[in-house]
Amino acid sequence: AITAAHNLFAAAIDTRYYHENTSSPKGLWDKLCPLDKNGQRHFEPSMHARLEKLGLSHKNNDPESLTEEEKVKFCVLDIDPDTI
């Protein structure tokens, strides 16, 4: 069970690293927080912890209120492969 969990975690990190290196921050934003049928963006409940960690929990009901810099901080984990 531990090996399986480790492998799943490693696969998730590899996938995230790949997407961060092949997409722009705007592309990541559009994938993580897509527009709905009415043209509105919504944060999923699972994203609220990330917003809180970044000190942006006061904006958790309005994705459009994030600045471009805040969107980059939210979308890009900035994984250093040399530390993994």
mmCIF file of C-alpha atoms in Angstrom:
data_model
loop_
_atom_site.group_PDB
_atom_site.id
_atom_site.type_symbol
_atom_site.label_atom_id
_atom_site.label_comp_id
_atom_site.label_asym_id
_atom_site.label_seq_id
_atom_site.Cartn_x
_atom_site.Cartn_y
_atom_site.Cartn_z
ATOM 1 C CA ALA A 1 0.000 0.000 0.000
ATOM 2 C CA ILE A 2 2.844 2.386 0.806
ATOM 3 C CA THR A 3 4.559 1.654 -2.499
ATOM 4 C CA ALA A 4 1.330 2.241 -4.414
ATOM 5 C CA ALA A 5 0.750 5.543 -2.616
ATOM 6 C CA HIS A 6 4.328 6.616 -3.313
ATOM 7 C CA ASN A 7 3.964 5.757 -6.999
ATOM 8 C CA LEU A 8 0.702 7.702 -7.286
ATOM 9 C CA PHE A 9 2.249 10.716 -5.601
ATOM 10 C CA ALA A 10 5.316 10.551 -7.864
ATOM 11 C CA ALA A 11 3.087 10.322 -10.936
ATOM 12 C CA ALA A 12 1.100 13.364 -9.787
ATOM 13 C CA ILE A 13 4.290 15.386 -9.276
ATOM 14 C CA ASP A 14 5.652 14.311 -12.687
ATOM 15 C CA THR A 15 2.407 15.306 -14.374
ATOM 16 C CA ARG A 16 2.257 18.669 -12.631
ATOM 17 C CA TYR A 17 5.913 19.380 -13.480
ATOM 18 C CA TYR A 18 5.258 18.484 -17.135
ATOM 19 C CA HIS A 19 2.218 20.780 -17.372
ATOM 20 C CA GLU A 20 3.969 23.673 -15.667
ATOM 21 C CA ASN A 21 6.832 23.424 -18.147
ATOM 22 C CA THR A 22 4.676 23.069 -21.258
ATOM 23 C CA SER A 23 1.916 25.585 -20.465
ATOM 24 C CA SER A 24 1.807 29.288 -19.733
ATOM 25 C CA PRO A 25 0.468 30.513 -16.391
ATOM 26 C CA LYS A 26 -2.629 31.715 -18.276
ATOM 27 C CA GLY A 27 -3.089 28.244 -19.748
ATOM 28 C CA LEU A 28 -2.813 26.678 -16.299
ATOM 29 C CA TRP A 29 -5.299 29.227 -14.940
ATOM 30 C CA ASP A 30 -7.786 28.367 -17.690
ATOM 31 C CA LYS A 31 -7.427 24.644 -16.918
ATOM 32 C CA LEU A 32 -7.596 24.957 -13.131
ATOM 33 C CA CYS A 33 -10.395 27.512 -13.074
ATOM 34 C CA PRO A 34 -12.330 27.240 -16.347
ATOM 35 C CA LEU A 35 -15.248 29.403 -17.376
ATOM 36 C CA ASP A 36 -18.664 27.858 -16.820
ATOM 37 C CA LYS A 37 -21.598 28.074 -19.256
ATOM 38 C CA ASN A 38 -22.356 31.593 -18.027
ATOM 39 C CA GLY A 39 -18.777 32.819 -18.489
ATOM 40 C CA GLN A 40 -18.012 32.800 -14.756
ATOM 41 C CA ARG A 41 -15.088 31.208 -12.931
ATOM 42 C CA HIS A 42 -15.487 29.387 -9.628
ATOM 43 C CA PHE A 43 -12.972 27.916 -7.214
ATOM 44 C CA GLU A 44 -13.566 24.299 -6.272
ATOM 45 C CA PRO A 45 -13.712 23.686 -2.514
ATOM 46 C CA SER A 46 -10.417 21.788 -2.734
ATOM 47 C CA MET A 47 -8.700 24.988 -3.965
ATOM 48 C CA HIS A 48 -9.556 26.981 -0.847
ATOM 49 C CA ALA A 49 -6.639 25.477 1.114
ATOM 50 C CA ARG A 50 -4.188 26.641 -1.580
ATOM 51 C CA LEU A 51 -5.690 30.134 -1.483
ATOM 52 C CA GLU A 52 -5.404 30.198 2.305
ATOM 53 C CA LYS A 53 -1.767 29.056 2.158
ATOM 54 C CA LEU A 54 -1.033 31.946 -0.222
ATOM 55 C CA GLY A 55 -2.845 34.444 2.023
ATOM 56 C CA LEU A 56 -5.637 34.866 -0.514
ATOM 57 C CA SER A 57 -8.498 33.228 1.381
ATOM 58 C CA HIS A 58 -10.416 36.522 1.372
ATOM 59 C CA LYS A 59 -10.734 36.101 -2.421
ATOM 60 C CA ASN A 60 -11.979 32.494 -2.390
ATOM 61 C CA ASN A 61 -15.414 33.434 -3.752
ATOM 62 C CA ASP A 62 -14.236 35.574 -6.665
ATOM 63 C CA PRO A 63 -11.510 34.158 -8.929
ATOM 64 C CA GLU A 64 -11.632 37.257 -11.127
ATOM 65 C CA SER A 65 -10.459 39.401 -8.200
ATOM 66 C CA LEU A 66 -6.998 37.807 -8.308
ATOM 67 C CA THR A 67 -4.276 39.890 -9.913
ATOM 68 C CA GLU A 68 -2.099 38.359 -12.634
ATOM 69 C CA GLU A 69 0.693 37.872 -10.077
ATOM 70 C CA GLU A 70 -1.687 36.131 -7.662
ATOM 71 C CA LYS A 71 -2.947 33.872 -10.468
ATOM 72 C CA VAL A 72 0.630 32.807 -11.221
ATOM 73 C CA LYS A 73 1.288 32.104 -7.514
ATOM 74 C CA PHE A 74 -1.924 30.078 -7.369
ATOM 75 C CA CYS A 75 -1.296 28.043 -10.541
ATOM 76 C CA VAL A 76 2.446 27.415 -10.531
ATOM 77 C CA LEU A 77 3.899 25.223 -7.780
ATOM 78 C CA ASP A 78 7.419 26.030 -9.027
ATOM 79 C CA ILE A 79 8.756 22.530 -8.459
ATOM 80 C CA ASP A 80 12.535 22.221 -8.450
ATOM 81 C CA PRO A 81 13.349 18.766 -9.890
ATOM 82 C CA ASP A 82 16.775 18.787 -8.243
ATOM 83 C CA THR A 83 15.169 18.687 -4.796
ATOM 84 C CA ILE A 84 12.956 15.692 -5.475
#
